[in-house]
CSV table of C-alpha atoms in Angstrom, one decimal:
chain,number,residue,atom,x,y,z
A,17,UNK,CA,59.2,26.2,20.7
A,18,UNK,CA,57.4,25.0,17.6
A,19,UNK,CA,53.8,26.2,16.8
A,20,UNK,CA,51.7,24.8,14.0
A,21,UNK,CA,48.3,26.3,13.2
A,22,UNK,CA,45.7,24.6,11.0
A,23,UNK,CA,43.0,26.9,9.7
A,24,UNK,CA,40.9,27.7,6.6
A,25,UNK,CA,41.9,31.4,6.8
A,26,UNK,CA,45.7,31.7,6.7
A,27,UNK,CA,45.6,35.5,6.3
A,28,UNK,CA,44.1,35.7,9.8
A,29,UNK,CA,47.4,34.6,11.3
A,30,UNK,CA,49.4,37.5,9.6
A,31,UNK,CA,49.9,39.2,13.1
A,32,UNK,CA,52.2,36.3,13.9
A,33,UNK,CA,54.7,38.0,11.6
A,34,UNK,CA,55.0,41.4,13.4
A,35,UNK,CA,56.2,42.9,16.6
A,36,UNK,CA,57.6,40.8,19.5
A,37,UNK,CA,56.4,37.5,18.1
A,38,UNK,CA,57.8,38.3,14.6
A,39,UNK,CA,61.2,39.2,16.2
A,40,UNK,CA,61.2,36.0,18.2
A,41,UNK,CA,60.7,34.1,15.0
A,42,UNK,CA,63.5,36.0,13.3
A,43,UNK,CA,65.8,35.2,16.2
A,44,UNK,CA,64.9,31.5,16.1
A,45,UNK,CA,63.2,31.5,19.5
A,46,UNK,CA,59.8,30.5,17.9
A,47,UNK,CA,59.2,28.3,14.9
A,48,UNK,CA,55.7,29.0,13.5
A,49,UNK,CA,54.0,27.1,10.7
A,50,UNK,CA,50.5,27.9,9.3
A,51,UNK,CA,48.6,25.3,7.3
A,52,UNK,CA,45.6,25.5,5.1
A,53,UNK,CA,43.1,22.8,6.2
A,54,UNK,CA,41.7,22.6,2.6
A,55,UNK,CA,45.0,21.0,1.4
A,56,UNK,CA,43.6,17.8,3.0
A,57,UNK,CA,40.2,17.8,1.3
A,58,UNK,CA,39.5,15.3,-1.4
A,59,UNK,CA,36.6,16.7,-3.4
A,60,UNK,CA,36.6,19.3,-6.2
A,61,UNK,CA,34.8,21.9,-3.9
A,62,UNK,CA,37.4,21.4,-1.1
A,63,UNK,CA,34.6,20.9,1.3
A,64,UNK,CA,35.4,21.1,5.1
A,65,UNK,CA,31.9,21.1,6.6
A,66,UNK,CA,28.6,19.3,6.5
A,67,UNK,CA,25.2,19.3,8.2
A,68,UNK,CA,25.0,18.3,11.9
A,69,UNK,CA,23.5,15.0,13.0
A,70,UNK,CA,20.4,15.5,15.1
A,71,UNK,CA,19.4,18.6,13.1
A,72,UNK,CA,19.8,22.2,14.0
A,73,UNK,CA,21.2,25.3,12.4
A,74,UNK,CA,24.8,25.8,11.1
A,75,UNK,CA,27.4,23.3,9.9
A,76,UNK,CA,30.0,21.1,11.5
A,77,UNK,CA,33.6,20.7,10.3
A,78,UNK,CA,34.2,17.3,8.9
A,79,UNK,CA,36.5,14.8,10.6
A,80,UNK,CA,38.3,13.5,7.5
A,81,UNK,CA,40.3,16.6,6.5
A,82,UNK,CA,41.0,17.4,10.1
A,83,UNK,CA,42.5,14.1,10.9
A,84,UNK,CA,44.5,14.0,7.7
A,85,UNK,CA,45.8,17.5,8.5
A,86,UNK,CA,46.8,16.6,12.1
A,87,UNK,CA,48.5,13.4,10.9
A,88,UNK,CA,50.5,15.2,8.2
A,89,UNK,CA,51.5,18.1,10.5
A,90,UNK,CA,52.6,15.7,13.3
A,91,UNK,CA,54.6,13.6,10.8
A,92,UNK,CA,56.3,16.8,9.4
A,93,UNK,CA,57.2,18.0,12.8
A,94,UNK,CA,58.6,14.6,13.8
A,95,UNK,CA,60.7,14.5,10.6
A,96,UNK,CA,62.6,17.5,11.8
A,97,UNK,CA,63.6,16.1,15.1
A,98,UNK,CA,60.5,16.6,17.3
A,99,UNK,CA,60.6,13.5,19.5
A,100,UNK,CA,57.9,14.1,22.0
A,101,UNK,CA,54.3,14.3,20.7
A,102,UNK,CA,52.8,17.7,20.2
A,103,UNK,CA,50.0,19.1,22.4
A,104,UNK,CA,46.8,19.8,20.4
A,105,UNK,CA,45.1,23.0,21.5
A,106,UNK,CA,41.5,23.5,20.3
A,107,UNK,CA,40.1,27.0,21.0
A,108,UNK,CA,36.4,26.7,21.7
A,109,UNK,CA,33.9,28.6,23.9
A,110,UNK,CA,32.9,25.3,25.4
A,111,UNK,CA,36.5,24.7,26.7
A,112,UNK,CA,38.1,25.3,30.0
A,113,UNK,CA,38.9,29.0,30.7
A,114,UNK,CA,42.4,29.9,29.5
A,115,UNK,CA,44.4,31.7,32.3
A,116,UNK,CA,47.9,33.0,32.9
A,117,UNK,CA,48.7,29.8,34.7
A,118,UNK,CA,47.9,27.9,31.5
A,119,UNK,CA,50.3,30.2,29.6
A,120,UNK,CA,53.0,29.5,32.1
A,121,UNK,CA,52.3,25.8,31.8
A,122,UNK,CA,52.2,25.7,28.0
A,123,UNK,CA,55.4,27.7,27.5
A,124,UNK,CA,57.3,24.8,29.0
A,125,UNK,CA,56.1,22.5,26.2
A,126,UNK,CA,58.2,22.2,23.0
A,127,UNK,CA,55.4,21.8,20.5
A,128,UNK,CA,51.8,23.1,20.2
A,129,UNK,CA,49.3,22.5,17.3
A,130,UNK,CA,46.3,24.8,17.2
A,131,UNK,CA,43.1,23.6,15.5
A,132,UNK,CA,41.0,26.6,14.5
A,133,UNK,CA,37.4,25.6,14.2
A,134,UNK,CA,34.6,27.4,12.4
A,135,UNK,CA,30.8,27.2,12.1
A,136,UNK,CA,29.4,25.0,14.9
A,137,UNK,CA,32.9,23.6,15.6
A,138,UNK,CA,34.9,20.5,14.7
A,139,UNK,CA,33.4,17.0,14.8
A,140,UNK,CA,33.9,15.8,18.4
A,141,UNK,CA,35.5,12.5,17.2
A,142,UNK,CA,38.6,14.4,16.1
A,143,UNK,CA,39.5,15.4,19.6
A,144,UNK,CA,38.5,12.0,20.9
A,145,UNK,CA,40.8,10.2,18.5
A,146,UNK,CA,43.6,12.7,19.0
A,147,UNK,CA,43.6,12.0,22.7
A,148,UNK,CA,44.9,8.5,21.9
A,149,UNK,CA,48.1,9.9,20.4
A,150,UNK,CA,48.7,13.3,22.0
A,151,UNK,CA,47.6,15.6,24.9
A,152,UNK,CA,44.5,17.6,23.9
A,153,UNK,CA,43.5,21.0,25.5
A,154,UNK,CA,40.2,22.6,24.7
A,155,UNK,CA,40.5,26.2,25.9
A,156,UNK,CA,38.2,29.2,26.0
A,157,UNK,CA,39.4,32.8,26.1
A,158,UNK,CA,36.1,34.1,27.5
A,159,UNK,CA,32.4,33.6,27.9
A,160,UNK,CA,31.5,34.8,24.4
A,161,UNK,CA,31.4,33.4,20.9
A,162,UNK,CA,33.7,34.3,18.0
A,163,UNK,CA,33.3,33.5,14.3
A,164,UNK,CA,36.3,31.2,14.5
A,165,UNK,CA,39.3,30.1,16.4
A,166,UNK,CA,42.0,32.2,14.7
A,167,UNK,CA,41.6,35.2,17.1
A,168,UNK,CA,41.7,33.0,20.1
A,169,UNK,CA,44.8,31.3,18.7
A,170,UNK,CA,46.5,34.6,18.4
A,171,UNK,CA,45.6,35.5,22.0
A,172,UNK,CA,46.9,32.2,23.4
A,173,UNK,CA,50.1,32.2,21.2
A,174,UNK,CA,51.0,35.7,22.3
A,175,UNK,CA,50.3,35.0,26.0
A,176,UNK,CA,52.5,31.9,25.8
A,177,UNK,CA,55.3,33.2,23.5
A,178,UNK,CA,56.0,36.4,25.5
A,179,UNK,CA,57.0,34.2,28.4
A,180,UNK,CA,59.8,32.5,26.4
A,181,UNK,CA,63.2,33.5,27.5
A,182,UNK,CA,64.6,36.2,25.2
A,183,UNK,CA,61.3,37.3,23.7
A,184,UNK,CA,60.8,40.4,25.9
A,185,UNK,CA,63.7,42.9,26.1
A,186,UNK,CA,63.5,42.9,29.9
A,187,UNK,CA,62.7,39.5,31.4
A,188,UNK,CA,61.5,41.3,34.6
A,189,UNK,CA,58.6,42.8,32.6
A,190,UNK,CA,56.5,39.7,33.3
A,191,UNK,CA,57.0,39.8,37.1
A,192,UNK,CA,54.5,42.5,37.8
A,193,UNK,CA,52.0,41.5,35.2
A,194,UNK,CA,48.4,40.9,36.3
A,195,UNK,CA,48.1,37.3,37.5
A,196,UNK,CA,51.9,36.8,37.5
A,197,UNK,CA,53.2,34.3,40.1
A,198,UNK,CA,54.4,35.7,43.4
A,199,UNK,CA,53.0,38.9,44.8
A,200,UNK,CA,50.7,39.4,41.8
A,201,UNK,CA,49.2,35.9,41.8
A,202,UNK,CA,45.4,36.2,41.5
A,203,UNK,CA,45.5,40.0,41.3
A,204,UNK,CA,45.1,42.7,38.7
A,205,UNK,CA,48.0,45.0,38.3
A,206,UNK,CA,47.4,48.5,39.7
A,207,UNK,CA,47.8,51.9,37.9
A,208,UNK,CA,51.1,52.7,36.2
A,209,UNK,CA,52.7,56.1,35.5
A,210,UNK,CA,55.5,57.7,33.4
A,211,UNK,CA,57.0,61.2,32.8
A,212,UNK,CA,56.0,64.0,33.3
A,213,UNK,CA,55.4,63.8,37.0
A,214,UNK,CA,52.8,66.6,36.7
A,215,UNK,CA,50.4,66.4,33.7
A,216,UNK,CA,47.3,68.4,33.3
A,217,UNK,CA,47.3,69.2,37.0
A,218,UNK,CA,47.4,65.5,37.8
A,219,UNK,CA,50.5,64.4,39.7
A,220,UNK,CA,52.2,61.0,40.1
A,221,UNK,CA,51.8,59.6,43.6
A,222,UNK,CA,54.9,60.8,45.6
A,223,UNK,CA,55.7,57.3,46.8
A,224,UNK,CA,56.7,56.4,43.3
A,225,UNK,CA,59.2,59.2,43.3
A,226,UNK,CA,60.6,58.4,46.8
A,227,UNK,CA,63.2,55.9,45.8
A,228,UNK,CA,62.0,53.7,48.7
A,229,UNK,CA,61.7,50.3,47.0
A,230,UNK,CA,60.0,48.6,49.9
A,231,UNK,CA,57.4,51.4,50.2
A,232,UNK,CA,56.8,51.3,46.4
A,233,UNK,CA,56.3,47.5,46.5
A,234,UNK,CA,53.8,47.9,49.3
A,235,UNK,CA,51.9,50.7,47.5
A,236,UNK,CA,51.7,48.6,44.3
A,237,UNK,CA,50.3,45.6,46.2
A,238,UNK,CA,47.8,47.8,47.9
A,239,UNK,CA,46.6,49.2,44.5
A,240,UNK,CA,46.5,45.7,43.1
A,241,UNK,CA,44.3,44.5,45.9
A,242,UNK,CA,42.0,47.5,45.6
A,243,UNK,CA,41.6,47.3,41.8
A,244,UNK,CA,40.9,43.5,42.0
A,245,UNK,CA,38.2,44.0,44.6
A,246,UNK,CA,36.6,46.8,42.5
A,247,UNK,CA,36.8,45.1,39.1
A,248,UNK,CA,37.2,41.4,39.7
A,249,UNK,CA,35.7,40.5,43.1
A,250,UNK,CA,35.5,36.9,41.9
A,251,UNK,CA,39.3,36.7,42.0
A,252,UNK,CA,39.4,37.9,45.6
A,253,UNK,CA,37.2,35.0,46.7
A,254,UNK,CA,40.0,32.7,45.4
A,255,UNK,CA,42.8,34.3,47.4
A,256,UNK,CA,44.4,32.0,50.0
A,257,UNK,CA,43.9,33.8,53.4
A,258,UNK,CA,47.2,32.1,54.6
A,259,UNK,CA,49.1,34.1,51.9
A,260,UNK,CA,47.6,37.5,53.0
A,261,UNK,CA,49.6,39.5,55.6
A,262,UNK,CA,48.0,41.9,58.1
A,263,UNK,CA,48.3,44.9,55.8
A,264,UNK,CA,46.6,42.9,53.0
A,265,UNK,CA,43.7,42.1,55.3
A,266,UNK,CA,43.4,45.7,56.4
A,267,UNK,CA,43.3,46.9,52.8
A,268,UNK,CA,40.6,44.3,51.9
A,269,UNK,CA,38.6,45.1,55.0
A,270,UNK,CA,38.6,48.9,54.4
A,271,UNK,CA,35.0,50.3,53.9
A,272,UNK,CA,35.9,51.9,50.5
A,273,UNK,CA,37.4,48.8,49.0
A,274,UNK,CA,35.1,47.6,46.3
A,275,UNK,CA,34.0,51.0,45.2
A,276,UNK,CA,35.1,52.3,41.8
A,277,UNK,CA,38.7,53.5,42.1
A,278,UNK,CA,39.4,57.2,42.3
A,279,UNK,CA,40.3,59.0,39.1
A,280,UNK,CA,42.8,61.3,41.0
A,281,UNK,CA,46.3,59.6,40.7
A,282,UNK,CA,47.7,62.0,43.2
A,283,UNK,CA,45.3,61.1,46.0
A,284,UNK,CA,46.6,59.1,49.0
A,285,UNK,CA,50.2,59.5,47.8
A,286,UNK,CA,52.0,59.9,51.1
A,287,UNK,CA,54.6,57.1,51.1
A,288,UNK,CA,54.6,57.1,54.9
A,289,UNK,CA,51.0,56.1,55.0
A,290,UNK,CA,50.1,53.1,52.9
A,291,UNK,CA,53.4,52.3,51.1
A,292,UNK,CA,55.7,51.6,54.1
A,293,UNK,CA,55.5,47.9,55.0
A,294,UNK,CA,56.4,48.8,58.5
A,295,UNK,CA,53.8,51.5,58.9
A,296,UNK,CA,50.7,51.3,61.1
A,297,UNK,CA,48.0,49.5,59.0
A,298,UNK,CA,45.5,52.0,60.2
A,299,UNK,CA,47.5,54.9,58.8
A,300,UNK,CA,45.8,54.9,55.4
A,301,UNK,CA,42.4,56.1,56.2
A,302,UNK,CA,41.2,56.2,52.6
A,303,UNK,CA,42.5,53.1,50.9
A,304,UNK,CA,40.2,53.5,47.9
A,305,UNK,CA,41.5,57.0,46.9
A,306,UNK,CA,44.7,56.1,45.1
A,307,UNK,CA,43.6,53.6,42.5
A,308,UNK,CA,43.3,54.8,38.9
A,309,UNK,CA,40.8,53.0,36.8
A,310,UNK,CA,42.0,54.7,33.6
A,311,UNK,CA,45.5,53.4,33.9
A,312,UNK,CA,46.5,50.5,31.7
A,313,UNK,CA,47.6,47.5,33.8
A,314,UNK,CA,49.0,45.7,30.8
A,315,UNK,CA,52.8,45.4,30.7
A,316,UNK,CA,53.4,43.9,27.3
A,317,UNK,CA,51.6,46.2,24.9
A,318,UNK,CA,53.4,45.1,21.8
A,319,UNK,CA,51.8,41.9,20.4
A,320,UNK,CA,52.5,40.3,17.0
A,321,UNK,CA,55.0,38.4,15.0
A,322,UNK,CA,56.9,37.8,11.7
A,323,UNK,CA,55.4,39.1,8.5
A,324,UNK,CA,55.3,35.6,7.0
A,325,UNK,CA,52.7,33.7,9.0
A,326,UNK,CA,54.2,30.4,7.9
A,327,UNK,CA,55.2,28.1,5.1
A,328,UNK,CA,51.6,26.8,4.7
A,329,UNK,CA,50.2,30.2,4.4
A,330,UNK,CA,46.4,29.5,4.4
A,331,UNK,CA,45.2,29.2,8.0
A,332,UNK,CA,41.8,29.4,9.6
A,333,UNK,CA,39.3,28.4,12.3
A,334,UNK,CA,37.8,29.7,15.4
A,335,UNK,CA,36.9,29.5,19.0
A,336,UNK,CA,33.2,29.5,18.4
A,337,UNK,CA,30.5,28.7,15.9
A,338,UNK,CA,29.9,31.0,12.9
A,339,UNK,CA,26.3,32.1,13.4
A,340,UNK,CA,25.9,33.1,9.7
A,341,UNK,CA,26.1,29.9,7.6
A,342,UNK,CA,22.9,28.2,6.8
A,343,UNK,CA,24.5,26.3,4.0
A,344,UNK,CA,27.7,24.5,4.3
A,345,UNK,CA,31.1,26.1,4.0
A,346,UNK,CA,29.9,29.6,3.2
A,347,UNK,CA,33.4,31.0,3.9
A,348,UNK,CA,34.8,29.0,1.1
Protein backbone atom coordinates (compact mmCIF):
# COMPACT_ATOMS: atom_id res chain seq x y z
CA UNK A 1 0.00 0.00 0.00
CA UNK A 2 1.18 3.52 -0.84
CA UNK A 3 0.27 6.46 1.40
CA UNK A 4 0.94 10.12 0.53
CA UNK A 5 0.35 12.88 3.07
CA UNK A 6 0.18 16.55 2.09
CA UNK A 7 0.58 19.00 4.97
CA UNK A 8 2.25 22.23 6.08
CA UNK A 9 3.78 20.56 9.13
CA UNK A 10 5.94 17.58 8.04
CA UNK A 11 7.34 17.06 11.53
CA UNK A 12 3.85 16.18 12.74
CA UNK A 13 4.08 12.95 10.75
CA UNK A 14 7.28 11.76 12.46
CA UNK A 15 5.39 8.96 14.32
CA UNK A 16 4.98 7.24 10.95
CA UNK A 17 8.65 6.33 11.30
CA UNK A 18 8.46 4.36 14.56
CA UNK A 19 6.98 1.17 16.01
CA UNK A 20 4.76 -1.13 13.94
CA UNK A 21 4.22 1.32 11.09
CA UNK A 22 7.94 2.07 10.86
CA UNK A 23 8.76 -1.63 10.78
CA UNK A 24 6.13 -2.17 8.09
CA UNK A 25 7.82 0.51 5.99
CA UNK A 26 11.23 -1.09 6.51
CA UNK A 27 9.85 -4.44 5.35
CA UNK A 28 8.27 -2.89 2.26
CA UNK A 29 4.69 -3.50 3.38
CA UNK A 30 3.90 0.21 3.46
CA UNK A 31 5.24 2.97 1.20
CA UNK A 32 4.81 6.38 2.89
CA UNK A 33 5.57 9.78 1.34
CA UNK A 34 5.08 13.08 3.17
CA UNK A 35 4.87 16.32 1.16
CA UNK A 36 5.08 19.98 2.14
CA UNK A 37 2.12 21.87 0.69
CA UNK A 38 4.20 25.06 0.55
CA UNK A 39 6.27 23.58 -2.28
CA UNK A 40 3.32 24.39 -4.52
CA UNK A 41 2.88 28.03 -3.53
CA UNK A 42 3.90 30.75 -5.98
CA UNK A 43 4.44 33.89 -3.88
CA UNK A 44 7.46 34.96 -1.86
CA UNK A 45 5.59 34.44 1.42
CA UNK A 46 4.53 30.88 0.44
CA UNK A 47 0.96 31.71 1.35
CA UNK A 48 -1.50 28.82 1.75
CA UNK A 49 -4.55 30.62 3.16
CA UNK A 50 -6.78 33.68 2.70
CA UNK A 51 -9.87 35.31 4.20
CA UNK A 52 -13.23 33.51 3.84
CA UNK A 53 -15.89 34.72 1.42
CA UNK A 54 -19.00 35.74 3.32
CA UNK A 55 -16.95 37.03 6.22
CA UNK A 56 -16.37 35.43 9.57
CA UNK A 57 -13.35 34.61 11.71
CA UNK A 58 -10.36 32.52 10.70
CA UNK A 59 -8.80 31.75 7.35
CA UNK A 60 -9.44 29.22 4.59
CA UNK A 61 -6.77 27.22 2.76
CA UNK A 62 -6.39 28.35 -0.86
CA UNK A 63 -7.37 26.01 -3.71
CA UNK A 64 -4.40 26.76 -6.02
CA UNK A 65 -1.58 25.18 -3.97
CA UNK A 66 -3.80 22.31 -2.96
CA UNK A 67 -4.74 21.40 -6.50
CA UNK A 68 -1.15 21.77 -7.70
CA UNK A 69 0.01 19.48 -4.89
CA UNK A 70 -2.61 16.81 -5.58
CA UNK A 71 -1.85 16.85 -9.30
CA UNK A 72 1.89 16.50 -8.68
CA UNK A 73 1.54 13.76 -6.07
CA UNK A 74 -0.86 11.80 -8.29
CA UNK A 75 1.50 12.13 -11.26
CA UNK A 76 4.48 10.98 -9.18
CA UNK A 77 2.60 7.94 -7.94
CA UNK A 78 1.45 7.03 -11.42
CA UNK A 79 5.02 7.30 -12.69
CA UNK A 80 6.12 4.47 -10.40
CA UNK A 81 3.51 2.05 -11.60
CA UNK A 82 0.30 3.02 -9.80
CA UNK A 83 -2.37 2.32 -12.39
CA UNK A 84 -5.59 2.83 -10.43
CA UNK A 85 -6.29 6.38 -9.22
CA UNK A 86 -5.67 7.09 -5.54
CA UNK A 87 -8.39 7.67 -2.98
CA UNK A 88 -8.24 11.15 -1.46
CA UNK A 89 -8.91 11.20 2.30
CA UNK A 90 -9.70 14.57 3.88
CA UNK A 91 -9.84 14.45 7.70
CA UNK A 92 -12.44 16.97 8.85
CA UNK A 93 -14.84 17.29 11.81
CA UNK A 94 -17.63 17.84 9.28
CA UNK A 95 -16.99 14.47 7.64
CA UNK A 96 -18.58 11.06 8.06
CA UNK A 97 -17.52 9.24 11.26
CA UNK A 98 -14.50 6.99 10.72
CA UNK A 99 -15.11 3.45 12.02
CA UNK A 100 -13.39 0.08 12.06
CA UNK A 101 -15.47 -0.86 9.03
CA UNK A 102 -13.88 2.05 7.17
CA UNK A 103 -10.42 0.83 8.18
CA UNK A 104 -11.25 -2.64 6.84
CA UNK A 105 -12.49 -1.12 3.60
CA UNK A 106 -9.57 1.27 3.10
CA UNK A 107 -6.93 -1.40 3.75
CA UNK A 108 -8.07 -3.11 0.54
CA UNK A 109 -7.16 -0.02 -1.49
CA UNK A 110 -3.66 0.25 -3.01
CA UNK A 111 -3.16 4.01 -2.68
CA UNK A 112 -4.37 6.71 -0.28
CA UNK A 113 -3.62 10.44 -0.32
CA UNK A 114 -4.31 12.39 2.89
CA UNK A 115 -4.99 16.13 2.67
CA UNK A 116 -4.35 17.71 6.08
CA UNK A 117 -6.30 20.93 6.40
CA UNK A 118 -5.73 23.80 8.81
CA UNK A 119 -7.54 26.94 9.95
CA UNK A 120 -11.20 26.84 8.83
CA UNK A 121 -10.45 24.03 6.39
CA UNK A 122 -9.66 23.63 2.69
CA UNK A 123 -11.60 25.53 0.03
CA UNK A 124 -14.54 23.23 -0.81
CA UNK A 125 -13.82 23.45 -4.54
CA UNK A 126 -10.73 21.29 -4.12
CA UNK A 127 -12.74 18.23 -3.01
CA UNK A 128 -15.40 19.06 -5.60
CA UNK A 129 -12.88 19.06 -8.45
CA UNK A 130 -11.02 16.02 -7.09
CA UNK A 131 -14.22 13.95 -7.25
CA UNK A 132 -14.01 14.20 -11.01
CA UNK A 133 -10.69 12.32 -11.07
CA UNK A 134 -10.58 10.11 -7.95
CA UNK A 135 -12.72 8.82 -5.05
CA UNK A 136 -12.88 11.32 -2.18
CA UNK A 137 -13.57 10.46 1.47
CA UNK A 138 -14.20 13.19 4.05
CA UNK A 139 -13.80 11.47 7.43
CA UNK A 140 -14.10 12.57 11.06
CA UNK A 141 -12.41 10.78 13.96
CA UNK A 142 -14.82 12.25 16.52
CA UNK A 143 -17.21 14.99 17.50
CA UNK A 144 -14.53 17.50 18.43
CA UNK A 145 -12.24 19.95 16.65
CA UNK A 146 -8.45 19.71 16.35
CA UNK A 147 -5.99 22.37 15.21
CA UNK A 148 -5.28 20.40 12.04
CA UNK A 149 -5.67 17.14 10.17
CA UNK A 150 -2.27 15.64 10.97
CA UNK A 151 -3.36 13.92 14.19
CA UNK A 152 -6.47 12.53 12.49
CA UNK A 153 -4.30 11.29 9.63
CA UNK A 154 -2.04 9.45 12.08
CA UNK A 155 -5.11 7.82 13.65
CA UNK A 156 -6.55 6.68 10.34
CA UNK A 157 -3.21 5.50 8.91
CA UNK A 158 -2.51 3.38 11.98
CA UNK A 159 -6.02 1.92 12.09
CA UNK A 160 -5.70 0.95 8.43
CA UNK A 161 -2.05 -0.12 8.26
CA UNK A 162 -2.22 -2.49 11.25
CA UNK A 163 -4.71 -4.55 9.24
CA UNK A 164 -2.22 -5.13 6.41
CA UNK A 165 -1.01 -8.74 6.31
CA UNK A 166 2.37 -9.02 8.01
CA UNK A 167 2.21 -5.77 10.01
CA UNK A 168 1.20 -7.42 13.29
CA UNK A 169 3.33 -10.24 14.62
CA UNK A 170 0.22 -12.35 15.16
CA UNK A 171 -2.50 -11.93 12.54
CA UNK A 172 -5.08 -13.25 15.02
CA UNK A 173 -4.51 -10.16 17.19
CA UNK A 174 -7.15 -8.24 15.23
CA UNK A 175 -9.83 -10.94 15.59
CA UNK A 176 -10.85 -9.99 19.14
CA UNK A 177 -10.43 -6.23 18.71
CA UNK A 178 -13.32 -4.00 19.61
CA UNK A 179 -15.57 -3.68 16.54
CA UNK A 180 -13.79 -6.53 14.72
CA UNK A 181 -15.91 -8.55 12.27
CA UNK A 182 -17.54 -11.70 13.62
CA UNK A 183 -18.27 -12.19 17.32
CA UNK A 184 -16.99 -8.70 18.20
CA UNK A 185 -18.88 -6.83 15.48
CA UNK A 186 -20.47 -3.74 17.01
CA UNK A 187 -19.11 -4.53 20.51
CA UNK A 188 -16.39 -3.21 22.80
CA UNK A 189 -13.77 -5.72 23.87
CA UNK A 190 -14.09 -6.85 27.48
CA UNK A 191 -11.40 -6.86 30.20
CA UNK A 192 -8.07 -8.59 29.58
CA UNK A 193 -5.59 -10.09 32.05
CA UNK A 194 -2.01 -11.38 32.19
CA UNK A 195 0.35 -12.89 34.78
CA UNK A 196 0.37 -13.05 37.77
CA UNK A 197 -2.95 -14.77 38.38
CA UNK A 198 -3.20 -13.10 41.83
CA UNK A 199 -2.08 -9.48 42.08
CA UNK A 200 -2.73 -7.21 45.04
CA UNK A 201 -5.42 -9.60 46.21
CA UNK A 202 -7.20 -9.39 42.86
CA UNK A 203 -7.50 -12.68 41.02
CA UNK A 204 -7.99 -13.47 37.37
CA UNK A 205 -11.44 -14.98 36.68
CA UNK A 206 -10.98 -18.77 36.97
CA UNK A 207 -12.69 -19.39 33.63
CA UNK A 208 -9.65 -17.88 31.91
CA UNK A 209 -7.44 -20.45 33.63
CA UNK A 210 -9.76 -23.38 32.89
CA UNK A 211 -8.47 -24.33 29.44
CA UNK A 212 -12.08 -24.64 28.29
CA UNK A 213 -11.94 -22.66 25.04
CA UNK A 214 -15.71 -22.69 24.47
CA UNK A 215 -16.33 -21.43 28.00
CA UNK A 216 -13.68 -18.73 27.61
CA UNK A 217 -15.18 -17.57 24.31
CA UNK A 218 -18.63 -17.39 25.91
CA UNK A 219 -17.28 -15.46 28.92
CA UNK A 220 -15.50 -12.97 26.67
CA UNK A 221 -18.63 -12.34 24.64
CA UNK A 222 -20.66 -11.83 27.82
CA UNK A 223 -18.12 -9.26 29.01
CA UNK A 224 -18.17 -7.52 25.64
CA UNK A 225 -21.96 -7.27 25.75
CA UNK A 226 -21.93 -5.91 29.31
CA UNK A 227 -19.19 -3.38 28.68
CA UNK A 228 -20.89 -2.14 25.52
CA UNK A 229 -24.20 -1.66 27.32
CA UNK A 230 -22.48 0.20 30.16
CA UNK A 231 -20.21 2.45 28.09
CA UNK A 232 -21.69 2.62 24.59
CA UNK A 233 -25.45 1.95 24.72
CA UNK A 234 -25.74 3.59 21.31
CA UNK A 235 -23.90 0.61 19.81
CA UNK A 236 -26.31 -1.85 21.39
CA UNK A 237 -29.21 -0.18 19.58
CA UNK A 238 -27.51 -1.05 16.28
CA UNK A 239 -27.09 -4.76 17.00
CA UNK A 240 -29.08 -7.06 14.73
CA UNK A 241 -31.46 -9.10 16.96
CA UNK A 242 -31.24 -11.95 14.46
CA UNK A 243 -27.52 -12.30 15.28
CA UNK A 244 -28.07 -12.55 19.05
CA UNK A 245 -28.45 -16.01 20.54
CA UNK A 246 -30.51 -16.80 23.64
CA UNK A 247 -27.55 -16.30 25.97
CA UNK A 248 -26.84 -12.87 24.41
CA UNK A 249 -30.44 -11.85 24.95
CA UNK A 250 -30.36 -13.04 28.58
CA UNK A 251 -27.18 -11.06 29.26
CA UNK A 252 -28.63 -7.92 27.71
CA UNK A 253 -31.91 -8.33 29.61
CA UNK A 254 -30.27 -8.79 33.02
CA UNK A 255 -31.20 -5.98 35.48
CA UNK A 256 -27.59 -5.04 36.26
CA UNK A 257 -26.57 -4.68 32.62
CA UNK A 258 -26.00 -1.03 31.89
CA UNK A 259 -24.62 -0.29 35.34
CA UNK A 260 -20.98 0.65 35.67
CA UNK A 261 -18.95 -2.62 35.48
CA UNK A 262 -17.58 -4.07 38.72
CA UNK A 263 -13.98 -3.29 39.64
CA UNK A 264 -13.42 -6.77 41.07
CA UNK A 265 -11.94 -8.92 38.29
CA UNK A 266 -12.44 -12.06 40.32
CA UNK A 267 -16.18 -11.65 40.68
CA UNK A 268 -18.53 -13.99 38.83
CA UNK A 269 -15.63 -16.15 37.74
CA UNK A 270 -17.20 -19.61 37.87
CA UNK A 271 -16.73 -21.03 34.36
CA UNK A 272 -19.67 -23.29 34.88
CA UNK A 273 -22.00 -20.36 35.26
CA UNK A 274 -21.70 -17.76 32.56
CA UNK A 275 -18.87 -19.07 30.42
CA UNK A 276 -20.25 -22.44 29.31
CA UNK A 277 -22.25 -22.07 26.08
CA UNK A 278 -24.32 -25.05 27.09
CA UNK A 279 -25.12 -23.80 30.56
CA UNK A 280 -28.51 -22.68 31.76
CA UNK A 281 -28.84 -19.00 30.78
CA UNK A 282 -30.27 -18.26 34.19
CA UNK A 283 -27.20 -19.63 35.99
CA UNK A 284 -25.37 -16.31 36.07
CA UNK A 285 -27.42 -14.36 38.56
CA UNK A 286 -25.15 -11.31 38.57
CA UNK A 287 -24.07 -10.62 34.99
CA UNK A 288 -22.70 -7.19 35.79
CA UNK A 289 -20.21 -8.36 38.42
CA UNK A 290 -17.36 -9.55 36.22
CA UNK A 291 -16.63 -6.67 33.92
CA UNK A 292 -13.57 -4.57 34.65
CA UNK A 293 -13.77 -0.93 33.56
CA UNK A 294 -10.11 -0.42 34.30
CA UNK A 295 -8.93 -3.00 31.84
CA UNK A 296 -7.57 -1.82 28.53
CA UNK A 297 -9.67 -3.30 25.69
CA UNK A 298 -7.12 -2.25 23.06
CA UNK A 299 -5.16 -5.10 21.48
CA UNK A 300 -2.64 -3.21 19.41
CA UNK A 301 -0.91 -0.85 21.80
CA UNK A 302 2.13 -0.14 19.72
CA UNK A 303 1.44 2.56 17.10
CA UNK A 304 3.94 4.36 14.99
CA UNK A 305 6.29 4.03 12.06
CA UNK A 306 9.61 4.66 10.39
CA UNK A 307 11.88 7.42 11.64
CA UNK A 308 11.89 9.12 8.29
CA UNK A 309 8.35 10.36 7.66
CA UNK A 310 8.94 10.55 3.97
CA UNK A 311 10.89 11.97 1.09
CA UNK A 312 9.03 15.24 1.13
CA UNK A 313 9.55 15.83 4.76
CA UNK A 314 7.40 18.87 5.49
CA UNK A 315 3.77 17.76 6.06
CA UNK A 316 0.83 19.47 7.72
CA UNK A 317 -2.90 20.00 8.04
CA UNK A 318 -5.75 19.01 10.26
CA UNK A 319 -9.14 17.64 10.86
CA UNK A 320 -10.54 20.85 12.08
CA UNK A 321 -10.20 24.62 12.01
CA UNK A 322 -7.49 26.36 13.95
CA UNK A 323 -9.34 28.66 16.33
CA UNK A 324 -6.35 30.92 16.88
CA UNK A 325 -5.57 32.65 13.57
CA UNK A 326 -7.14 36.02 13.02
CA UNK A 327 -4.67 36.88 10.30
CA UNK A 328 -3.80 34.56 7.50
CA UNK A 329 -1.33 31.76 7.73
CA UNK A 330 -0.16 32.41 11.28
CA UNK A 331 1.47 28.98 11.45
CA UNK A 332 3.85 30.01 8.69
